[in-house]
Tab-separated table of C-alpha atoms in Angstrom:
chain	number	residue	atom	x	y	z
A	55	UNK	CA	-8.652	-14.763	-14.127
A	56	UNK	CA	-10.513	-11.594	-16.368
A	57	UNK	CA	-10.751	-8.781	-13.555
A	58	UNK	CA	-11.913	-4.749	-14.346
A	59	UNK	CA	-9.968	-3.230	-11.949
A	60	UNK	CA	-10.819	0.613	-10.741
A	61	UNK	CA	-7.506	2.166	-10.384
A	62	UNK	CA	-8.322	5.670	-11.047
A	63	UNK	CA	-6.415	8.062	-9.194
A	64	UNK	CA	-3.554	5.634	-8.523
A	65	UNK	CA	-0.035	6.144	-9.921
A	66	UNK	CA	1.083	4.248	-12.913
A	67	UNK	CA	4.771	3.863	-13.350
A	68	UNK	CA	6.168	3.150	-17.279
A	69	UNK	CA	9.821	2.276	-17.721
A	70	UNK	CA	10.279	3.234	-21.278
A	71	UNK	CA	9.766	6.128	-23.457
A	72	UNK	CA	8.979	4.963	-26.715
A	73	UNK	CA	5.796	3.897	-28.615
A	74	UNK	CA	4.802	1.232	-26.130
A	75	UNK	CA	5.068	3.622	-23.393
A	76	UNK	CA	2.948	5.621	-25.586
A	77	UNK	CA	0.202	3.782	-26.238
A	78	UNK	CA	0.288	2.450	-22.402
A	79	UNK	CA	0.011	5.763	-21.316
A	80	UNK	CA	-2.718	6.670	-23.242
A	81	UNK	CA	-4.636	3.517	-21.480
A	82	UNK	CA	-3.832	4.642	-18.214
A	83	UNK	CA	-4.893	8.067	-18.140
A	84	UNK	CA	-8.373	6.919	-20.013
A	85	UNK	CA	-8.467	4.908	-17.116
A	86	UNK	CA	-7.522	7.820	-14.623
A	87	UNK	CA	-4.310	6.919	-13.765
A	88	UNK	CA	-1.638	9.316	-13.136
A	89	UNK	CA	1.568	8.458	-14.963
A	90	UNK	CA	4.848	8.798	-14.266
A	91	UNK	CA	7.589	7.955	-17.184
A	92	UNK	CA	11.192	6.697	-16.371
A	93	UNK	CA	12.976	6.434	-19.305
A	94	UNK	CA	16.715	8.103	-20.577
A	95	UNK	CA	14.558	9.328	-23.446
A	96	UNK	CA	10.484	9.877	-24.052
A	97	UNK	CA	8.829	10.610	-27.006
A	98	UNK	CA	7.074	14.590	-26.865
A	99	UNK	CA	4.034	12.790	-26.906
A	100	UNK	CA	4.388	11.263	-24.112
A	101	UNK	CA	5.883	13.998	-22.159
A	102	UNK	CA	2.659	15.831	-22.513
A	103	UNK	CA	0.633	13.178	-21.828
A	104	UNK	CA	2.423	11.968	-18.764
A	105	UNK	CA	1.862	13.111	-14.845
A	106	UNK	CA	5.470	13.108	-14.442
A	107	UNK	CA	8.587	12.648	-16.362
A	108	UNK	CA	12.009	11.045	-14.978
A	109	UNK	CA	14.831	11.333	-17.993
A	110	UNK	CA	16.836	8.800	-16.650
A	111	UNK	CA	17.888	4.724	-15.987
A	112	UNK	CA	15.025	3.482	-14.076
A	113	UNK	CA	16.248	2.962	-10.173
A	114	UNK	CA	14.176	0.408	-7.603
A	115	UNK	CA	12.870	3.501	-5.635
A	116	UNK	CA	10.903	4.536	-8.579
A	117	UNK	CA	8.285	1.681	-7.460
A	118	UNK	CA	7.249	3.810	-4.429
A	119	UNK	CA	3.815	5.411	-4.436
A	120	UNK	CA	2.899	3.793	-7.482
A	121	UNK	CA	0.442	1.162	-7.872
A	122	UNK	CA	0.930	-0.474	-11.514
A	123	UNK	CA	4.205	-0.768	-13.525
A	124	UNK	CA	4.546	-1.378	-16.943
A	125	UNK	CA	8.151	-2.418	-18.128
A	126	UNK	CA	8.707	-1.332	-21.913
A	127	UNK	CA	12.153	-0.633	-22.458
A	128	UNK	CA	14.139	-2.356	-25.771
A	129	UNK	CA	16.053	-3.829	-22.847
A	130	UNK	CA	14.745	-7.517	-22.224
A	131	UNK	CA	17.441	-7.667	-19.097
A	132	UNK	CA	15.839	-4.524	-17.556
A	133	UNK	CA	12.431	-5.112	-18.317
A	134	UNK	CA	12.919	-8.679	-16.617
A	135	UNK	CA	14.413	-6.770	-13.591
A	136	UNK	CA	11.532	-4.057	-13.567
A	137	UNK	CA	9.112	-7.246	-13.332
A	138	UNK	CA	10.861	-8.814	-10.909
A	139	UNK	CA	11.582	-5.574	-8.373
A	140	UNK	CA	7.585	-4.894	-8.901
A	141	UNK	CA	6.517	-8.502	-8.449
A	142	UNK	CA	8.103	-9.039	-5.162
A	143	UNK	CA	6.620	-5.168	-4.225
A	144	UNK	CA	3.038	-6.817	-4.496
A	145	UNK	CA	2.750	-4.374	-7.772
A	146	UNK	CA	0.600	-4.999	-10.394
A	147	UNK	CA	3.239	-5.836	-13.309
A	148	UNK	CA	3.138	-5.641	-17.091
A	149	UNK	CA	5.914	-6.657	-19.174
A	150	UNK	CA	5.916	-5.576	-22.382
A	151	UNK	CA	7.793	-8.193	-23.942
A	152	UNK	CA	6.948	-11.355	-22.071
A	153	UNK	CA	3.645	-11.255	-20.893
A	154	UNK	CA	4.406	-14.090	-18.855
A	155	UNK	CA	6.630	-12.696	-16.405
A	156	UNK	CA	3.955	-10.240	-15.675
A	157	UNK	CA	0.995	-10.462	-13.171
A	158	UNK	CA	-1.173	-8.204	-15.816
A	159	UNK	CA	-2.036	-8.349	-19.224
A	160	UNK	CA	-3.579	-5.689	-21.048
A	161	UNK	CA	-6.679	-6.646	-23.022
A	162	UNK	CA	-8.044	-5.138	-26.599
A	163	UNK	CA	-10.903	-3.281	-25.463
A	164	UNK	CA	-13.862	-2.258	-27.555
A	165	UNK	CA	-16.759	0.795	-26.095
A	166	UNK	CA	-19.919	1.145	-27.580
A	167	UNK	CA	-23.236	2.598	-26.291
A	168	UNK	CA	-22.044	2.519	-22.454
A	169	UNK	CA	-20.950	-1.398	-22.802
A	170	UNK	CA	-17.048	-2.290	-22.723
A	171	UNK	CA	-16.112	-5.778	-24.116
A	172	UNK	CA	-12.533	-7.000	-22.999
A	173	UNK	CA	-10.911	-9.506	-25.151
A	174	UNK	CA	-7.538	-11.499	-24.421
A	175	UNK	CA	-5.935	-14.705	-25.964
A	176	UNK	CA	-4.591	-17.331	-23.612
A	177	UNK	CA	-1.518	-17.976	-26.284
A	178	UNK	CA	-0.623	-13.744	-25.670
A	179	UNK	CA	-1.099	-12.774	-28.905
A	180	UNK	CA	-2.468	-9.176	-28.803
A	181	UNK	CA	-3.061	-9.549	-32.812
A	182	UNK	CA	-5.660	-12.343	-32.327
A	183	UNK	CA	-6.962	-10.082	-29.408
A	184	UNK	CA	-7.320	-7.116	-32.079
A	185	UNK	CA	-9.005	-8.749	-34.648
A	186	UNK	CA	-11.919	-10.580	-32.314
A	187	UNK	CA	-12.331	-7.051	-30.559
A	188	UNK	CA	-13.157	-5.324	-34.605
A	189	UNK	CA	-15.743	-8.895	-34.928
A	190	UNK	CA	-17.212	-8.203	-31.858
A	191	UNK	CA	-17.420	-4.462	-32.179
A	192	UNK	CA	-19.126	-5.289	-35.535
A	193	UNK	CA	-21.789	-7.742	-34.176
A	194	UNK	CA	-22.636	-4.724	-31.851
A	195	UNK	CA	-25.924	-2.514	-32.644
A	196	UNK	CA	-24.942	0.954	-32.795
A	197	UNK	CA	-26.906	2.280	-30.186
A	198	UNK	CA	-28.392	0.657	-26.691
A	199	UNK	CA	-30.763	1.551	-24.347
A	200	UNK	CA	-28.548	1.900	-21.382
A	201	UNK	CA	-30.857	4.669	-19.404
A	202	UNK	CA	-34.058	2.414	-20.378
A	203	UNK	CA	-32.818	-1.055	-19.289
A	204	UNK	CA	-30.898	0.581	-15.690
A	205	UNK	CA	-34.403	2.367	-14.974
A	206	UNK	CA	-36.409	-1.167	-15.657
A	207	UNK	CA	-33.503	-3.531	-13.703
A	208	UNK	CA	-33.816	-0.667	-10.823
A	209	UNK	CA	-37.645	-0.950	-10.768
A	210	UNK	CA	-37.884	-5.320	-11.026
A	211	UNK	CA	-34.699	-4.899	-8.056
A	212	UNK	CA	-37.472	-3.228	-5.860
A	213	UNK	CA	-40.222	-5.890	-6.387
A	214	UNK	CA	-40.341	-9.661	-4.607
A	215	UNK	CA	-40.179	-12.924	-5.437
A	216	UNK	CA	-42.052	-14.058	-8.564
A	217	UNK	CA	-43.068	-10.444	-9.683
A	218	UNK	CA	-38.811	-9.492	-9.317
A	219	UNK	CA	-37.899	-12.327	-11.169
A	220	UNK	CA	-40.595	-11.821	-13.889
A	221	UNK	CA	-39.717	-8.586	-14.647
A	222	UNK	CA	-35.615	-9.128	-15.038
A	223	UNK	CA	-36.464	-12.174	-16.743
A	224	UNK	CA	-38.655	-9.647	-19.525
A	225	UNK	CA	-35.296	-7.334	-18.859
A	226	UNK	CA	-33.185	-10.116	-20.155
A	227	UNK	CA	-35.194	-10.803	-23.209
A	228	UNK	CA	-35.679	-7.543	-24.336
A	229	UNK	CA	-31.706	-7.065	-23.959
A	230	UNK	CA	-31.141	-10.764	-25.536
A	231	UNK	CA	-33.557	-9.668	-28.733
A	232	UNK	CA	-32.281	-5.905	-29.218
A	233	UNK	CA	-28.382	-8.366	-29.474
A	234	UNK	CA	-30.156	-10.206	-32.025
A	235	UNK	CA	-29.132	-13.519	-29.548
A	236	UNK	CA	-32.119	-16.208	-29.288
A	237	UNK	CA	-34.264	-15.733	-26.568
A	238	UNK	CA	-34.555	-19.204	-25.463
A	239	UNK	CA	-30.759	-19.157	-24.474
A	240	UNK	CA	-31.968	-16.320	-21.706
A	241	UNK	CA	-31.307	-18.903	-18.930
């Protein structure tokens, strides 16, 4: 199941210091997540970036408070723990080297003109992920309408019956033709 979840101003917890945690961490706080890094070593980068910094083994109690974990150790055995300690905490649960074990997967993500396209791969490889996120990011136009459309789907949302559904229906072409998609397809 694809989800967009609003977590901001929740607590993030990363087990692992390195260049996982890293680029994790970077995710998170885009997202508005605090973070909080357990790890015997962390990267400066990291340091700075993070909420809060434990330089240590990562314990069980470090789940409290926090609503996501992401387990990116080089440790497969404590990463599998991590998982399993967050799991049965009703945690959301990424595991950096078996996305499997996890109960979230983080998707390649591309922004442009207001609209965010998630892509994921069913087989978890992040590198076909990558690579249809760049196509799609391509296909994109460079700029959209985004006050222009929300002020017209506002507007038809305040109409009734036929007039309402005429006007999103013009909505949805206008959007389907400035895509280059075929309007006929609008259904």
């Amino acid at each position: 199941m694809a989800a967009t979840l609003n977590l901001s101003g929740e607590w993030a917890l990363l087990v692992g210091g390195g260049a996982v945690a890293l680029r994790r961490a970077r995710t998170l706080r885009a997202a508005g997540l605090s973070v909080r890094v357990v790890a015997p070593d962390i990267l400066a980068e990291l340091a700075e970036l993070a909420s809060d910094c434990r330089h240590r083994a990562f314990e069980p109690h470090d789940l409290r408070g926090v609503r996501l974990v992401v387990a990116c150790t080089g440790s497969a055995q404590v990463n599998d723990e991590v998982i399993r300690l967050a799991r049965a905490e009703g945690l959301l649960a990424n595991h950096s080297g078996n996305a499997e074990a996890g109960n979230l997967r983080f998707p390649a993500v591309v922004r442009r003109g207001g609209l965010t396209v998630t892509v994921t791969s069913d087989a978890s490889l992040p590198l076909l992920a990558q690579a249809a996120s760049e196509k799609i990011l391509l296909a994109l136009p460079d700029s959209l309408p985004l006050g222009e459309w929300t002020a017209q789907r506002d507007a038809a949302l305040h109409l009734a019956g036929a007039a309402r559904q005429a006007a999103l229906a013009g909505l949805r072409r206008q959007i389907r033709a400035h895509l280059d998609l075929p309007l006929e397809a609008a259904q």
